[in-house]
PDB file of C-alpha atoms in Angstrom:
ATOM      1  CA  UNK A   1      -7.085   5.397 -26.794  1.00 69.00           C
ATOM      2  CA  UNK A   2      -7.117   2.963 -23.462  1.00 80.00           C
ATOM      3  CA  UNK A   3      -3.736   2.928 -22.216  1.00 87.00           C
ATOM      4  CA  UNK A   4      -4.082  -0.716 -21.677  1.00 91.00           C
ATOM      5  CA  UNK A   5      -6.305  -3.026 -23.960  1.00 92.00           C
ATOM      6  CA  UNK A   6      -7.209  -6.608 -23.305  1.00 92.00           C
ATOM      7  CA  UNK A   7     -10.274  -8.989 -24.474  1.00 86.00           C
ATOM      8  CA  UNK A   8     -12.694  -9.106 -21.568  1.00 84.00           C
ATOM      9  CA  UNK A   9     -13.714 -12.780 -22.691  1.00 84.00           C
ATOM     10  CA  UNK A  10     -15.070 -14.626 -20.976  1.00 91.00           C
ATOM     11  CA  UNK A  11     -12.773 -17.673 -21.841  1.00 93.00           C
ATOM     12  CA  UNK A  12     -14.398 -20.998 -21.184  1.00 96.00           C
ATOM     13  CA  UNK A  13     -12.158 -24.078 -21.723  1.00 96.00           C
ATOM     14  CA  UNK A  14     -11.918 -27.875 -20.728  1.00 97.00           C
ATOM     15  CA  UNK A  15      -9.899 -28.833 -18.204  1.00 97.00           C
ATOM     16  CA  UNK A  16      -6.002 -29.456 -19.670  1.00 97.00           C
ATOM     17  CA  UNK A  17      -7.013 -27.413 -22.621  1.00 97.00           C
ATOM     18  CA  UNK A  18      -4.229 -24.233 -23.487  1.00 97.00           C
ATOM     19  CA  UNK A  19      -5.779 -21.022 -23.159  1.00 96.00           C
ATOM     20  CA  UNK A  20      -3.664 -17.660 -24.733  1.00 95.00           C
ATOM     21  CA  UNK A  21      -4.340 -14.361 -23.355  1.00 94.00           C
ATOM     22  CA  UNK A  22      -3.381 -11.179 -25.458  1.00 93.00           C
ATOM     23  CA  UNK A  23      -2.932  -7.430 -23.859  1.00 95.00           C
ATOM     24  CA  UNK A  24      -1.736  -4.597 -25.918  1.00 95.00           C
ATOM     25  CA  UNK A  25       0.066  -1.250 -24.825  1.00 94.00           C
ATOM     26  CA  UNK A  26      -0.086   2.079 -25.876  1.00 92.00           C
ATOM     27  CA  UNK A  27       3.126   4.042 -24.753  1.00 88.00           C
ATOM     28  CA  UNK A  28       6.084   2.338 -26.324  1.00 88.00           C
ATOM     29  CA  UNK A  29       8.278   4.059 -23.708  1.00 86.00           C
ATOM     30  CA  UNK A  30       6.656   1.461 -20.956  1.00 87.00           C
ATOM     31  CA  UNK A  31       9.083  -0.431 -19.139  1.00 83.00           C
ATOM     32  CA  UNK A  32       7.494  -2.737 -16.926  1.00 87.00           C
ATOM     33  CA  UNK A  33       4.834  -5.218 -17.412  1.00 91.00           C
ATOM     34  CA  UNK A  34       3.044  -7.794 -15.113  1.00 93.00           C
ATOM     35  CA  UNK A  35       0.193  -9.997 -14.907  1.00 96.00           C
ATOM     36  CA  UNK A  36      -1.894 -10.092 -12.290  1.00 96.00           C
ATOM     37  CA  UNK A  37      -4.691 -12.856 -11.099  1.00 97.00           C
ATOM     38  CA  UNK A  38      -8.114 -11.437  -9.721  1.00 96.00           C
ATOM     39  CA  UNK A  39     -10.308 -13.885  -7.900  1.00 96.00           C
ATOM     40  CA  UNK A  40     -14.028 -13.177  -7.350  1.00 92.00           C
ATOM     41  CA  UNK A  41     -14.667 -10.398  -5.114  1.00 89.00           C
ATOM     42  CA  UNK A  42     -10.827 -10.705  -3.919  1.00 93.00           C
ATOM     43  CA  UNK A  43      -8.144  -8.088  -4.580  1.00 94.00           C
ATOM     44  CA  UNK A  44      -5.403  -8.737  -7.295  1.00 95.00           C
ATOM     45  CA  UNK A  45      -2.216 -10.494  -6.852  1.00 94.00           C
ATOM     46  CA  UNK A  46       0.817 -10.704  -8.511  1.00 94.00           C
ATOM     47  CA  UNK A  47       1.252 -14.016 -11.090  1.00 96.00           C
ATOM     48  CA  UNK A  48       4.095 -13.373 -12.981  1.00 94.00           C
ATOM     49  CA  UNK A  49       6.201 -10.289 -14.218  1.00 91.00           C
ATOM     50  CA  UNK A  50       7.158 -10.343 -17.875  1.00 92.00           C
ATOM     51  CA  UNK A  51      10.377  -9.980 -19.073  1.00 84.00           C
ATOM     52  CA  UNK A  52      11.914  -9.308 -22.569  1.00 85.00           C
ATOM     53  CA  UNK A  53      13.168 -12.221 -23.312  1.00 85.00           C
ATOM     54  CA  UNK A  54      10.210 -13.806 -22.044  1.00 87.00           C
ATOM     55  CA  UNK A  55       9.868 -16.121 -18.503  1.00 92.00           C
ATOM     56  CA  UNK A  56       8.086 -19.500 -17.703  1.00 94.00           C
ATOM     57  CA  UNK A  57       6.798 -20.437 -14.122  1.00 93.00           C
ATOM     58  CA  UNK A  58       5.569 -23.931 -14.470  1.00 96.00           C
ATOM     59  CA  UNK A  59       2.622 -24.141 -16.715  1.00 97.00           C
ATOM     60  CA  UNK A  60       2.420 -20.314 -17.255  1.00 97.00           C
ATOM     61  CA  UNK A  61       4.800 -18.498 -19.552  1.00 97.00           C
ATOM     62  CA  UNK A  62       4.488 -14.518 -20.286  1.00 96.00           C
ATOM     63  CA  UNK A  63       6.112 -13.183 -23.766  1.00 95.00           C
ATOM     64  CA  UNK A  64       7.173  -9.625 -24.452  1.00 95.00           C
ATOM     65  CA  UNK A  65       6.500  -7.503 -27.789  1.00 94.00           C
ATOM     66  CA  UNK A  66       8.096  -4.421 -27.859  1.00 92.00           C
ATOM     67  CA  UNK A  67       7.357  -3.916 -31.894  1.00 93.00           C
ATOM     68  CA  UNK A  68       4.052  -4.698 -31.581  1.00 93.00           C
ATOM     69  CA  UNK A  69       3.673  -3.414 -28.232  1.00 94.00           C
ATOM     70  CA  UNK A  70       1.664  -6.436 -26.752  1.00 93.00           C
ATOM     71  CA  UNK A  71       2.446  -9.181 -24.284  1.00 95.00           C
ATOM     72  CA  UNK A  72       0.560 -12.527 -23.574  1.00 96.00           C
ATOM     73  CA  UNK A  73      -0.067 -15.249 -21.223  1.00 97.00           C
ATOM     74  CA  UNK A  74       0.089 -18.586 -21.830  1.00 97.00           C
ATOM     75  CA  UNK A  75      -1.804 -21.227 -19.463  1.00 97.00           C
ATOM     76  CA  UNK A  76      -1.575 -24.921 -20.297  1.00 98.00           C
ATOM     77  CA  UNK A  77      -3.021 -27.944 -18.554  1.00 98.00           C
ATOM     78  CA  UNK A  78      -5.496 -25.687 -17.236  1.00 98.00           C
ATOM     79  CA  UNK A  79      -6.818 -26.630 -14.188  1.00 98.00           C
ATOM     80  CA  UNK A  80     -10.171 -25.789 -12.276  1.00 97.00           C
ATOM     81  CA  UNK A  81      -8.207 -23.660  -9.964  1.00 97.00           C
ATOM     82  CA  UNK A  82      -6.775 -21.372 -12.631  1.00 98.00           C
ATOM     83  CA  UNK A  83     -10.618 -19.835 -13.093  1.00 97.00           C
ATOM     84  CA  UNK A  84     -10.068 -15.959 -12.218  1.00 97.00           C
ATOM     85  CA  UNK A  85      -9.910 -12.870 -13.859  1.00 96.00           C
ATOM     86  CA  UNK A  86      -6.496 -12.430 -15.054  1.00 97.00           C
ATOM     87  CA  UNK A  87      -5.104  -8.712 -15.438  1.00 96.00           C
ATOM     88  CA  UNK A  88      -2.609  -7.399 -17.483  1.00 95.00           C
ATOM     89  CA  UNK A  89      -0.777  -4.405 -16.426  1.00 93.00           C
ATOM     90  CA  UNK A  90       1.524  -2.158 -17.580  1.00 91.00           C
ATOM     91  CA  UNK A  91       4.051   0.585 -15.664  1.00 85.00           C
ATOM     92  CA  UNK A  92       5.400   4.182 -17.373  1.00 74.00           C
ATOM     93  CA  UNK A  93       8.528   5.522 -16.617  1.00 69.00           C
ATOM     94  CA  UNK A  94       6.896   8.623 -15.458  1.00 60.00           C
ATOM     95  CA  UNK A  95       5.151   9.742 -12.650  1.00 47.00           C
ATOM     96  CA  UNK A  96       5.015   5.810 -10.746  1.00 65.00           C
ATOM     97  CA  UNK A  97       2.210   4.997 -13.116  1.00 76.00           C
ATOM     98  CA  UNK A  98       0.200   1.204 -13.547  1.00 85.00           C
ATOM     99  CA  UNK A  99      -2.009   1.659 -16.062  1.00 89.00           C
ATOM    100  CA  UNK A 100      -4.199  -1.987 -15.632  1.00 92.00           C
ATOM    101  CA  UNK A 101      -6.504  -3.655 -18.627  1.00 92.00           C
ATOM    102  CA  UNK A 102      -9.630  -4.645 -17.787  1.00 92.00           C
ATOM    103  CA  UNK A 103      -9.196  -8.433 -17.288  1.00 93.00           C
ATOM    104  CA  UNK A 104      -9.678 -11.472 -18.955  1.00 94.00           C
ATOM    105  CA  UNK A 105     -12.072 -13.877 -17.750  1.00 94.00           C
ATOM    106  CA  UNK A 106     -11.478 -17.572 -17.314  1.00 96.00           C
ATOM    107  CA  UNK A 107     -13.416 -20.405 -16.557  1.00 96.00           C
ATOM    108  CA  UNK A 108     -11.729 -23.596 -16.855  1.00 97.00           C
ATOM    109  CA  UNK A 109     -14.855 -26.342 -16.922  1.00 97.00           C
ATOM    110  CA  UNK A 110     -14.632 -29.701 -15.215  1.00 95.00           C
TER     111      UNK A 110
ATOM    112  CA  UNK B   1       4.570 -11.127   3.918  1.00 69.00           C
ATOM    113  CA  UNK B   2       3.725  -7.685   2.942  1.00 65.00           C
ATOM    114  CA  UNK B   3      -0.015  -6.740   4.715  1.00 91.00           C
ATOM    115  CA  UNK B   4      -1.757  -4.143   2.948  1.00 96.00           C
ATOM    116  CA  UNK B   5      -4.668  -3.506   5.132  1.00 96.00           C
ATOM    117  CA  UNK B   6      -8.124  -1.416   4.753  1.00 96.00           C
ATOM    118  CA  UNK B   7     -10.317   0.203   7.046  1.00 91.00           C
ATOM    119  CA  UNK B   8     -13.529  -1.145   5.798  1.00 91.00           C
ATOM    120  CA  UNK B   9     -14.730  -4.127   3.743  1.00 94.00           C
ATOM    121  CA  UNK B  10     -18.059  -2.640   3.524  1.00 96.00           C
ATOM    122  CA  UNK B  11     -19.280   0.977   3.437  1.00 96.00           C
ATOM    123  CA  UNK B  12     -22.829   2.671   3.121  1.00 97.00           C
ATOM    124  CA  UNK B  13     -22.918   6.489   2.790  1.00 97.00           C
ATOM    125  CA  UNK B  14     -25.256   8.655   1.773  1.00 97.00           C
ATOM    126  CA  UNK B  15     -25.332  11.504  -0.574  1.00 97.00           C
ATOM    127  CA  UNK B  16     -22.646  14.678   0.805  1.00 97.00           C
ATOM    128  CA  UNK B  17     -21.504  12.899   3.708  1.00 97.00           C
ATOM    129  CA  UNK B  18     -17.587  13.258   3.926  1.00 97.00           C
ATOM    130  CA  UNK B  19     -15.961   9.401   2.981  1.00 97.00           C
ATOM    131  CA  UNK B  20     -12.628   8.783   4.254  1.00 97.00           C
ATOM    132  CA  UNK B  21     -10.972   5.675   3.768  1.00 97.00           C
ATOM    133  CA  UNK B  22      -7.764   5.022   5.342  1.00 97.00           C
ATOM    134  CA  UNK B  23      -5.311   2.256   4.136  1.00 97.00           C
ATOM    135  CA  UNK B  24      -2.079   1.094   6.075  1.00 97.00           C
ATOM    136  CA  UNK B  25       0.887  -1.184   5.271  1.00 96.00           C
ATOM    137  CA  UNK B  26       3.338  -2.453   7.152  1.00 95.00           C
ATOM    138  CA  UNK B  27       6.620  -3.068   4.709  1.00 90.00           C
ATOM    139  CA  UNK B  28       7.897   0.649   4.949  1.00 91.00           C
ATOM    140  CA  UNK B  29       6.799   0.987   1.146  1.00 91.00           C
ATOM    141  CA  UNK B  30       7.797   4.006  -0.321  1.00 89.00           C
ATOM    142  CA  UNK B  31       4.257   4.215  -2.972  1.00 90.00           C
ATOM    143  CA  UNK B  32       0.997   3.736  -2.322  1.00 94.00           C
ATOM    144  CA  UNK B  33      -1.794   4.171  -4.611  1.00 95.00           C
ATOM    145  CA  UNK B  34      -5.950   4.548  -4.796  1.00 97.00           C
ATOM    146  CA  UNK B  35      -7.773   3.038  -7.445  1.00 97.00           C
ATOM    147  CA  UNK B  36     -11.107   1.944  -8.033  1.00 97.00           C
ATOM    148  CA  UNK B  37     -12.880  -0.965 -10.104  1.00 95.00           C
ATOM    149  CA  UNK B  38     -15.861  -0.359 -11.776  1.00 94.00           C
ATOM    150  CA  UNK B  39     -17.316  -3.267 -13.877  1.00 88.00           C
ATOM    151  CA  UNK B  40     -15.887  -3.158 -17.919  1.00 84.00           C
ATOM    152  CA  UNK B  41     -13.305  -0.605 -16.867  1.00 87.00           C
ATOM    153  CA  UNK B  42     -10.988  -1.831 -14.556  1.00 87.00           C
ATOM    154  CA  UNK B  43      -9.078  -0.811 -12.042  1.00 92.00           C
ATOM    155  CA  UNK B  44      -8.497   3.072 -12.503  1.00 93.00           C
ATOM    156  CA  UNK B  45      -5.882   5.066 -10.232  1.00 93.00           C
ATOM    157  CA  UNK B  46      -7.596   8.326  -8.701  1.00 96.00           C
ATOM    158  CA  UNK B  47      -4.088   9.180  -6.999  1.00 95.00           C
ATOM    159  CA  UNK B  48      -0.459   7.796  -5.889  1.00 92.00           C
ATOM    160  CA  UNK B  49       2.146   8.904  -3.158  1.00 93.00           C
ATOM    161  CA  UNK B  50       5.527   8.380  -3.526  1.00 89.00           C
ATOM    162  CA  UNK B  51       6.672   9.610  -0.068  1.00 89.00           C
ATOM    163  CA  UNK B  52       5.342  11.434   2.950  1.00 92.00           C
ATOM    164  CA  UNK B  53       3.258  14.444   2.505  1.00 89.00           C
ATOM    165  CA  UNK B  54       3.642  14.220  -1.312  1.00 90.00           C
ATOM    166  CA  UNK B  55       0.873  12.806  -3.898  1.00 93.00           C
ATOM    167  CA  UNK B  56       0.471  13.025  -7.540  1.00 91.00           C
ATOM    168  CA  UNK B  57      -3.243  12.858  -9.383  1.00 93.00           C
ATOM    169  CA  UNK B  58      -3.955  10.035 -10.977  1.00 90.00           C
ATOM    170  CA  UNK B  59      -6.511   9.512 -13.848  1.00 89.00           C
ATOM    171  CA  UNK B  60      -9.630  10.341 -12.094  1.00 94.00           C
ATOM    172  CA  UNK B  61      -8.836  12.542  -9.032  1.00 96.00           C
ATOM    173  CA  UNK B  62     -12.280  14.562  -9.666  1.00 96.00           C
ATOM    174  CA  UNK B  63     -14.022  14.509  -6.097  1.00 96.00           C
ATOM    175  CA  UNK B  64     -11.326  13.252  -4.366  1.00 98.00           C
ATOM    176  CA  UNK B  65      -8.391  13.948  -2.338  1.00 97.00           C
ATOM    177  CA  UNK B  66      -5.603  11.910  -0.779  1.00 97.00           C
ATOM    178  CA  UNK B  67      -3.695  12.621   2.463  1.00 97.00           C
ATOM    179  CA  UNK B  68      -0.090  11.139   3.852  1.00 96.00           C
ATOM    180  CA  UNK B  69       0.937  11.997   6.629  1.00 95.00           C
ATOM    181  CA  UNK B  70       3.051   8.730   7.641  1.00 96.00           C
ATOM    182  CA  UNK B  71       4.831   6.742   5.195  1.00 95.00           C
ATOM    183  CA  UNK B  72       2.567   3.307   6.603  1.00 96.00           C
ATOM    184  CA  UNK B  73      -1.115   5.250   5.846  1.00 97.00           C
ATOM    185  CA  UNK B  74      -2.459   6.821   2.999  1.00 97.00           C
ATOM    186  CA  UNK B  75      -5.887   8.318   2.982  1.00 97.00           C
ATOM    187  CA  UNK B  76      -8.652   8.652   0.272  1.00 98.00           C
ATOM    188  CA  UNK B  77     -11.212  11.094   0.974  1.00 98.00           C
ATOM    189  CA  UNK B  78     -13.982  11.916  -0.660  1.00 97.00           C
ATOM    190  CA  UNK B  79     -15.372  15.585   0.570  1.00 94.00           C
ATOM    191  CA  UNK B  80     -18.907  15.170  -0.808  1.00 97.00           C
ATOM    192  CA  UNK B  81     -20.199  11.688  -1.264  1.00 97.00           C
ATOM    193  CA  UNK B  82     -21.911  11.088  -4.478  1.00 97.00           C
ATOM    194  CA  UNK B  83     -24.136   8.188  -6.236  1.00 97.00           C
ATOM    195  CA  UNK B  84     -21.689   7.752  -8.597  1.00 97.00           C
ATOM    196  CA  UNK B  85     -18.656   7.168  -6.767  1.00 98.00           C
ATOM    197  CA  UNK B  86     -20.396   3.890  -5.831  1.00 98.00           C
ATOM    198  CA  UNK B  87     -17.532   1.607  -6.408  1.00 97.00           C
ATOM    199  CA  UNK B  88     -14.695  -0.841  -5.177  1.00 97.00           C
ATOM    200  CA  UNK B  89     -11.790   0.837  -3.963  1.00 98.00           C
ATOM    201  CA  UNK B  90      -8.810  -0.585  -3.290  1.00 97.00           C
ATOM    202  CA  UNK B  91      -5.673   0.314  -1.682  1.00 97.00           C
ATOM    203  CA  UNK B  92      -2.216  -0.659  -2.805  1.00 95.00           C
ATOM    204  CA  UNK B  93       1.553  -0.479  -2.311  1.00 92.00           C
ATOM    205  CA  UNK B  94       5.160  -0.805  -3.945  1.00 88.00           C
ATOM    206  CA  UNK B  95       8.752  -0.577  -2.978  1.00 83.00           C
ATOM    207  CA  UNK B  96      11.146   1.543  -4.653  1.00 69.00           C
ATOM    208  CA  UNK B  97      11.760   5.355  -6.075  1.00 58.00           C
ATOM    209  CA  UNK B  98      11.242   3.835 -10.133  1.00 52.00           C
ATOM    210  CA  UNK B  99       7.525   2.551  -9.078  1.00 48.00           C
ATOM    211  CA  UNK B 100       7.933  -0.900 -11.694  1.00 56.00           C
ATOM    212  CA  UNK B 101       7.833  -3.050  -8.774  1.00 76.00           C
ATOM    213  CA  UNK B 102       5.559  -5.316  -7.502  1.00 83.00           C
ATOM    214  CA  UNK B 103       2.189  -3.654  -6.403  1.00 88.00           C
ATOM    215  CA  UNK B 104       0.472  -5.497  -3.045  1.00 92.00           C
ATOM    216  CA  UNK B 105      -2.990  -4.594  -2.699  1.00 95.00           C
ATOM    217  CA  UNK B 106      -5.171  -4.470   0.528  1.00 96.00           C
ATOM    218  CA  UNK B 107      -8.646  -6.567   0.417  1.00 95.00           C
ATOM    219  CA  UNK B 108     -10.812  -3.697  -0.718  1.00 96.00           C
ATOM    220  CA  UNK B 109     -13.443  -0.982   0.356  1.00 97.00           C
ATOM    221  CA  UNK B 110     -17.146  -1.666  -0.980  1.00 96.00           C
ATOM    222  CA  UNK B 111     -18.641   2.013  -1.028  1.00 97.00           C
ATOM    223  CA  UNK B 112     -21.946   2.281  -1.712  1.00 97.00           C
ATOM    224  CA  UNK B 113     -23.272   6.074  -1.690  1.00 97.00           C
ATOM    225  CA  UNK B 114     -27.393   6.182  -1.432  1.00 96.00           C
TER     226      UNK B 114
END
């Protein structure tokens, strides 16, 4: 089993439209989780860490699961800009581990 | 701003040549970490260092080895190039002894092994 699972998409969606991403984990012991933003043939960057009681940065808002071991990303008002590949990641308290999904494409269409 | 920089953007090998790709930062980080990206699998980490002279396998350390010898460089090397090790590779960093902080990657190697 992946350590990391996400849905590869791709998401295609209107401009302003609400896209939901969903990433589960494996290891309940994991401590840290982030998403990350991947543009086309760029390297990943840090969008937002996620935090158990959950955290908003403008129109982007991550959520924690611990029961069910998954966290999203929320995206509203999409805009054209917000087209990337959008990774979720997740660190173990051993051994200075990320384990990353696979990404999520999005394409946010004029 | 944290600069995580790579030797090469683009790299063309062929077949058991010796690959070394060197990656430096400059924010006195004490990790640093290998991966590469393969299309529909991701990023995968082939090895980490968490301080000078010291390294830890990662996932898929199978034909390669690492080297850090200064905290600012850490060095993938790849001892006999092969087709499949055709891949992105990219280079990245993090403060702290935990490791769950922020990783800052470099822009990338591009190896392509003929």
């Amino acid at each position: 089993r992946k350590e990391v699972e996400q849905d590869p998409g791709p998401f295609n969606v209107p401009e302003g439209a609400t896209v939901a991403f969903n990433c589960t984990y494996s290891n309940s012991a994991s401590q840290s989780f982030f998403w990350y933003r991947q543009d086309c043939r760029k390297e990943p960057k840090l969008l937002m860490s996620v935090y158990s009681s959950g955290n908003e940065d403008g129109r982007f808002t991550a959520q924690l699961n611990r029961a069910s071991q998954y966290i999203s990303l929320l995206i509203r008002d999409s805009k054209l800009s917000d087209s990337a590949t959008y990774l979720c990641v997740v660190n173990t308290p051993l051994g200075n581990q990320f384990y990353f999904g696979t990404g999520t494409s999005l394409t946010v269409i004029p | 701003d944290v600069k995580v920089t790579q030797s090469s953007r683009y790299l063309v090998k062929r077949t058991g040549e010796k690959v070394f790709l060197e990656c430096v930062q400059d924010m006195d980080h004490e990790n640093m970490f290998w991966y590469r990206q393969d299309p529909g699998l991701g990023l995968r980490l082939i090895y980490f260092s968490y301080d000078v002279k010291m390294k830890e396998k990662g996932d898929i350390p199978e034909g390669y080895s690492v080297s850090r010898e200064k905290k600012e460089r850490f060095s993938l090397i790849l001892e006999s190039a092969s087709t499949n090790q055709t891949s992105m590779y990219l280079c990245a960093s993090s403060s702290g002894g935990s490791g769950g902080n922020e990783q800052f990657f470099g822009p990338g190697t591009r190896l392509t092994v003929l």
